[in-house]
CSV table of N, CA and C in Angstrom, one decimal:
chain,number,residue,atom,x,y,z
S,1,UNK,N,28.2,180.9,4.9
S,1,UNK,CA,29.3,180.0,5.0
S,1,UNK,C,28.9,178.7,4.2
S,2,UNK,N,29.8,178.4,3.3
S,2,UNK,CA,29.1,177.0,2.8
S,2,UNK,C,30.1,175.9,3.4
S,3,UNK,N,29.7,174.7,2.6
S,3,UNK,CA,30.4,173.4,3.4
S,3,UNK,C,32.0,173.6,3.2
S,4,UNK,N,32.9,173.5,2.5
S,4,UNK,CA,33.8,174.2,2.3
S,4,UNK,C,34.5,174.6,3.3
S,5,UNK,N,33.9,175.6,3.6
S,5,UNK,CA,34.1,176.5,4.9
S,5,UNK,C,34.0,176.2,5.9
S,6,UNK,N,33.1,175.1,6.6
S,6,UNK,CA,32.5,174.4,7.6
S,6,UNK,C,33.4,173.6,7.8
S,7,UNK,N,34.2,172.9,6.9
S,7,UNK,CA,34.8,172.0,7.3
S,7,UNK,C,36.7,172.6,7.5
S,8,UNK,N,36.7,173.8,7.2
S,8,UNK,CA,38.2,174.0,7.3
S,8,UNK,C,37.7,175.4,8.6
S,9,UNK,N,36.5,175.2,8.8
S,9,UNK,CA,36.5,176.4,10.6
S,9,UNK,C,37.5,175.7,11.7
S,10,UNK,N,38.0,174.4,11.5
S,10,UNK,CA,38.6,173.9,13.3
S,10,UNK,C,39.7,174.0,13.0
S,11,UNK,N,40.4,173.9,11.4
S,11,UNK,CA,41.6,174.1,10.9
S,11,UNK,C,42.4,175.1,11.7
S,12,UNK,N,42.3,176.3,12.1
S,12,UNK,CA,42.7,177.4,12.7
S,12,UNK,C,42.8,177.1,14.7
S,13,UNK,N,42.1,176.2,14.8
S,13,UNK,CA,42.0,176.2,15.9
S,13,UNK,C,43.4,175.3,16.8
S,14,UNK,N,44.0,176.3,17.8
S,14,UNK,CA,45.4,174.7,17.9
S,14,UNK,C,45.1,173.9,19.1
S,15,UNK,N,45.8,172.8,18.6
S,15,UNK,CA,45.9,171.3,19.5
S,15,UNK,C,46.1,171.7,20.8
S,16,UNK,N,45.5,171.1,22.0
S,16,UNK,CA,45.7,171.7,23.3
S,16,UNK,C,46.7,170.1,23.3
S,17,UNK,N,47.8,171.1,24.3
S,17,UNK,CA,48.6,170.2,25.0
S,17,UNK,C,48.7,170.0,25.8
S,18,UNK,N,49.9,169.1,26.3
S,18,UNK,CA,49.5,168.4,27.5
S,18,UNK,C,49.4,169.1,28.8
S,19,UNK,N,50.5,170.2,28.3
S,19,UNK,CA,50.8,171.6,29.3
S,19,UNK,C,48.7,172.3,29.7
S,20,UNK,N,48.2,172.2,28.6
S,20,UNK,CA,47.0,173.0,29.3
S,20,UNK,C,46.2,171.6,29.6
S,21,UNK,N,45.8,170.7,29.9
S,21,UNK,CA,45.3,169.5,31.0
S,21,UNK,C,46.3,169.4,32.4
S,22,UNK,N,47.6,169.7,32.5
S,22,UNK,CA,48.4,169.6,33.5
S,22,UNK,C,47.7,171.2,34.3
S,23,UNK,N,47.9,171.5,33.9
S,23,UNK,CA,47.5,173.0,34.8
S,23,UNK,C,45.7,173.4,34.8
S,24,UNK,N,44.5,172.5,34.6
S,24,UNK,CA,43.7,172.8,34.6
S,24,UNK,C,43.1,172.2,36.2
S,25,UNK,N,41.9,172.8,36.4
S,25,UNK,CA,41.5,172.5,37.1
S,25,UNK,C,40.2,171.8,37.3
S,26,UNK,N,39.6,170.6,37.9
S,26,UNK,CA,38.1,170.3,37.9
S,26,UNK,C,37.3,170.5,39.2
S,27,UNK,N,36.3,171.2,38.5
S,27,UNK,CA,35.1,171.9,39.4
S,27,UNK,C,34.3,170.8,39.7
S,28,UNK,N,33.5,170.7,40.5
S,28,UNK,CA,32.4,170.3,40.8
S,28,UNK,C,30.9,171.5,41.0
S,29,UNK,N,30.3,172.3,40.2
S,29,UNK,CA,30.1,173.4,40.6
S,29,UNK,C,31.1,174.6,40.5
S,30,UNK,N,31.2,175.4,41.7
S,30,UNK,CA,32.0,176.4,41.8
S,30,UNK,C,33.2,175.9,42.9
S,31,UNK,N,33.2,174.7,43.2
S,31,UNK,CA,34.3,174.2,44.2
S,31,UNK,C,35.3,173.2,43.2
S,32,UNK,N,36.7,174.0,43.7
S,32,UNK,CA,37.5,173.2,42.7
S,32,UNK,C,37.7,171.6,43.6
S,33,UNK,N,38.1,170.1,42.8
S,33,UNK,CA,38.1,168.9,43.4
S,33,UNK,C,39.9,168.8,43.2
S,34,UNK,N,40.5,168.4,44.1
S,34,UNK,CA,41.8,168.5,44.3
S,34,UNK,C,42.3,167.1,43.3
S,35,UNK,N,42.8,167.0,42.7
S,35,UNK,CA,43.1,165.4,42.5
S,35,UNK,C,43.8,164.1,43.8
S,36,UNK,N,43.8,162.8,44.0
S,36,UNK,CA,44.2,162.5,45.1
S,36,UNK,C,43.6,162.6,46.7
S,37,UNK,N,43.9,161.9,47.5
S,37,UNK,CA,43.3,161.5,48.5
S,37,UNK,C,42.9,162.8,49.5
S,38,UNK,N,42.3,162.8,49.8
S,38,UNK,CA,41.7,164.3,50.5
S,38,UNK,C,42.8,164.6,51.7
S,39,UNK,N,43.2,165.3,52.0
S,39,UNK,CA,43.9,165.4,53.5
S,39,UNK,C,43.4,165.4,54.6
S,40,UNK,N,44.1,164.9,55.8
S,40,UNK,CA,43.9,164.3,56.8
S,40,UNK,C,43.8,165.5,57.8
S,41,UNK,N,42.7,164.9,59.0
S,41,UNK,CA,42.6,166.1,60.1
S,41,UNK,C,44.1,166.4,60.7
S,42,UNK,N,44.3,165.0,61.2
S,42,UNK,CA,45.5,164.9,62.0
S,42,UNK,C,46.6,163.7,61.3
S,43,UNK,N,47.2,165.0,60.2
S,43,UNK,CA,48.5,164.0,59.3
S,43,UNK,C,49.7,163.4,60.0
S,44,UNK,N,50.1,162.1,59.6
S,44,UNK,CA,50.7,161.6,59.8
S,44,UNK,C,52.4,162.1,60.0
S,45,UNK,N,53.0,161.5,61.1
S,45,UNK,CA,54.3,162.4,61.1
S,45,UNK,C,55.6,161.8,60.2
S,46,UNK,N,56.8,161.9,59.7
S,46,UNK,CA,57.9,160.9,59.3
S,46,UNK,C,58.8,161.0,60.5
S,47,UNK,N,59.1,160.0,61.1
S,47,UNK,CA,59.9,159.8,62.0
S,47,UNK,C,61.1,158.4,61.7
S,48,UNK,N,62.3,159.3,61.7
S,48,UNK,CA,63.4,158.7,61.9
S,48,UNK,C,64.3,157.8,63.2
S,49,UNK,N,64.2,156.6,62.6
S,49,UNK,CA,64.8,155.5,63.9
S,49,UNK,C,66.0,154.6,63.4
S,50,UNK,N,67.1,155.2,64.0
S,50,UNK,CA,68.1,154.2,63.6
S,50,UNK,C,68.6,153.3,64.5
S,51,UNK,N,69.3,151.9,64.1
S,51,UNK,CA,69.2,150.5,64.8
S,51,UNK,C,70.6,150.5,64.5
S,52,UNK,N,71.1,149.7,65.0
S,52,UNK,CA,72.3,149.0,65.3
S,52,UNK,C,72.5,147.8,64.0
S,53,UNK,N,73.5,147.7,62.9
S,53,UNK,CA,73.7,147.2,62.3
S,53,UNK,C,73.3,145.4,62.2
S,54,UNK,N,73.8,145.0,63.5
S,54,UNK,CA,73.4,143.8,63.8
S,54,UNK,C,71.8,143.4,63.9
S,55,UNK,N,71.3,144.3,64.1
S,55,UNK,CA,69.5,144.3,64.4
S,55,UNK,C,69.0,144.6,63.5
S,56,UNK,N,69.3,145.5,62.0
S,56,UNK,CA,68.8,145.4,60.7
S,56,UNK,C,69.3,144.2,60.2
S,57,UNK,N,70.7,143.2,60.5
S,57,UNK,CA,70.9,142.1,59.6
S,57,UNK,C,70.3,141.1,60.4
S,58,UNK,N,69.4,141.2,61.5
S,58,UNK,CA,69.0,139.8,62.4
S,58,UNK,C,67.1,140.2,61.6
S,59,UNK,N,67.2,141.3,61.4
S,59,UNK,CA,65.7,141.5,61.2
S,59,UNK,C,65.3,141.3,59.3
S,60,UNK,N,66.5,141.7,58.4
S,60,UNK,CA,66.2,141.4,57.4
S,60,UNK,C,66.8,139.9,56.8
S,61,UNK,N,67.5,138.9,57.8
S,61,UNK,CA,67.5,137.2,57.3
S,61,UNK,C,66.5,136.5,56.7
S,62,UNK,N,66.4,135.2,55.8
S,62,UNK,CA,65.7,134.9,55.2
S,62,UNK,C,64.5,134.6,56.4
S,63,UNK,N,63.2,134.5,55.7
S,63,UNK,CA,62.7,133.5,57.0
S,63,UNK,C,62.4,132.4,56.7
S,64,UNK,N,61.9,131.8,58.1
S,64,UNK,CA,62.3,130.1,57.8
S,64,UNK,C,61.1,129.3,57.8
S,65,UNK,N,60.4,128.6,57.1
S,65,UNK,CA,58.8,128.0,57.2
S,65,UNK,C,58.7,127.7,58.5
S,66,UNK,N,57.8,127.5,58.6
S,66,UNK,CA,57.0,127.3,59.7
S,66,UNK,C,56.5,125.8,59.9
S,67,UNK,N,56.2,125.1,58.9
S,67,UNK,CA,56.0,124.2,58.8
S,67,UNK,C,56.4,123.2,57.9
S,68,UNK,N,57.0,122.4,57.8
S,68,UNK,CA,57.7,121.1,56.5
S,68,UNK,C,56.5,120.9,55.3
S,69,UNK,N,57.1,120.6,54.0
S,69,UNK,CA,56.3,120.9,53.4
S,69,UNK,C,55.8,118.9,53.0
């Protein structure tokens, strides 16, 4: 192989996209590392609470200092 040749070997080779970093995975060893915060023993629940119109507009009013400036 001369220089020539050496420098047009990557030529052939194609651009990795973003599609193959999105779907890859990182090892540590032989254990894959999840990306993001590890999950929880005992995860948190979503719970829905609804209020009486007058008690979201008494709760979201401006507020008022506390002290004079």
């Amino acid at each position: 192989m001369n220089e020539q040749d050496s420098d047009n070997a990557f030529d052939e080779v194609p651009e990795l996209e973003d599609d193959f970093f999105q779907r890859a995975e990182l090892k540590d060893g032989g254990r894959v590392i999840r990306p993001g915060r590890p999950k929880l023993a005992t995860p948190k629940e979503r719970v829905t609470i609804r209020f009486d119109a007058d008690v979201v507009a008494y709760s979201n009013r401006p507020a008022k200092a506390s002290r004079p400036a």
